[in-house]
Amino acid sequence: MKSLEDIMAMAQNVQSELEKAQANLDAIEVEGVSGGGLVKVKASAKGRIIGIQIDDSLLQPSEKQMLEDLITAAINDTRAKADAASQAEMSKLSSGIPLPPGFKLPF
């Protein structure tokens, strides 16, 4: 059986690893697209929007509503990809932690 000191050291190590993983998420980039590539949104896996690219053909007043819809769709696509990248990164971390069966880390 592990001592309280061993458990505390493990907890501190887990906390440190979680902080590193969270920092890494901002360095992982994902790109969401809509309209067959007419609108692209780049974000970090942490959800920070890095940039938006809009095809010139959409920059007409008559295309305003479609452009707004495509931007919304591209952001949602990016968010889904960021969530997937974040989950994959965090599962790498949790795979090395000896946790009791059924215990889940809060991330």
Coordinates of C-alpha atoms in Angstrom, one line a residue:
M1 CA 0.0 0.0 0.0
K2 CA 1.3 3.4 -0.9
S3 CA 2.0 6.0 1.8
L4 CA 0.2 9.4 2.0
E5 CA 3.5 11.0 0.8
D6 CA 3.6 8.8 -2.2
I7 CA 0.0 9.6 -3.1
M8 CA 0.6 13.3 -2.7
A9 CA 3.7 13.1 -4.9
M10 CA 1.7 11.3 -7.5
A11 CA -1.1 14.0 -7.3
Q12 CA 1.5 16.7 -7.8
N13 CA 3.0 14.9 -10.8
V14 CA -0.5 14.5 -12.3
Q15 CA -1.2 18.2 -11.7
S16 CA 2.1 19.1 -13.4
E17 CA 1.3 16.9 -16.4
L18 CA -2.2 18.3 -16.7
E19 CA -0.8 21.8 -16.8
K20 CA 1.8 20.9 -19.5
A21 CA -1.0 19.2 -21.6
Q22 CA -3.2 22.2 -21.3
A23 CA -0.3 24.4 -22.5
N24 CA 0.3 22.1 -25.4
L25 CA -3.3 22.4 -26.5
D26 CA -2.8 26.0 -27.5
A27 CA 0.1 24.9 -29.8
I28 CA -2.0 22.3 -31.7
E29 CA -3.8 23.8 -34.7
V30 CA -7.0 22.6 -36.3
E31 CA -8.8 23.9 -39.4
G32 CA -12.5 23.9 -40.0
V33 CA -14.0 24.5 -43.4
S34 CA -17.4 25.1 -44.9
G35 CA -18.8 25.7 -48.4
G36 CA -16.4 23.3 -50.0
G37 CA -13.4 25.3 -48.7
L38 CA -14.8 28.8 -49.4
V39 CA -14.5 29.6 -45.7
K40 CA -11.7 28.3 -43.5
V41 CA -11.2 28.9 -39.8
K42 CA -8.0 28.0 -38.0
A43 CA -7.9 27.6 -34.2
S44 CA -5.9 26.0 -31.4
A45 CA -7.1 22.8 -29.8
K46 CA -7.8 25.0 -26.8
G47 CA -10.4 26.9 -28.9
R48 CA -8.5 30.1 -29.6
I49 CA -9.4 31.4 -33.1
I50 CA -6.2 32.0 -35.0
G51 CA -7.5 33.2 -38.3
I52 CA -10.4 33.2 -40.8
Q53 CA -9.9 32.9 -44.6
I54 CA -12.8 33.9 -46.9
D55 CA -12.8 33.2 -50.7
D56 CA -13.1 36.5 -52.7
S57 CA -16.2 35.2 -54.5
L58 CA -18.2 35.6 -51.2
L59 CA -17.3 39.3 -50.7
Q60 CA -20.4 40.6 -52.4
P61 CA -23.3 42.3 -50.6
S62 CA -25.7 39.8 -52.2
E63 CA -23.7 36.9 -50.5
K64 CA -23.8 38.4 -47.0
Q65 CA -26.3 35.9 -45.5
M66 CA -24.5 32.9 -47.1
L67 CA -21.1 34.2 -45.9
E68 CA -22.4 34.6 -42.3
D69 CA -23.8 31.1 -42.4
L70 CA -20.6 29.7 -43.8
I71 CA -18.5 31.4 -41.2
T72 CA -20.7 30.0 -38.5
A73 CA -20.5 26.5 -40.0
A74 CA -16.7 26.7 -40.3
I75 CA -16.3 27.9 -36.7
N76 CA -18.5 25.0 -35.5
D77 CA -16.4 22.5 -37.6
T78 CA -13.2 24.0 -36.1
R79 CA -14.7 23.7 -32.6
A80 CA -15.5 20.0 -33.2
K81 CA -12.0 19.3 -34.4
A82 CA -10.5 21.3 -31.5
D83 CA -12.5 19.2 -29.1
A84 CA -11.4 16.0 -30.7
A85 CA -7.7 17.1 -30.7
S86 CA -8.0 18.1 -27.0
Q87 CA -9.6 14.8 -26.0
A88 CA -7.0 12.9 -27.9
E89 CA -4.2 14.8 -26.2
M90 CA -5.7 14.4 -22.7
S91 CA -6.3 10.7 -23.2
K92 CA -2.6 10.3 -24.0
L93 CA -1.9 11.8 -20.6
S94 CA -4.5 9.8 -18.7
S95 CA -3.4 6.5 -20.2
G96 CA -0.2 6.6 -18.1
I97 CA -1.9 7.4 -14.8
P98 CA -2.8 4.5 -12.6
L99 CA -6.4 5.3 -11.6
P100 CA -8.9 3.1 -9.8
P101 CA -11.5 1.5 -12.2
G102 CA -14.3 3.9 -13.1
F103 CA -12.4 7.0 -11.9
K104 CA -12.3 9.8 -14.5
L105 CA -10.1 12.9 -14.5
P106 CA -12.0 16.2 -14.8
F107 CA -11.0 17.4 -18.3

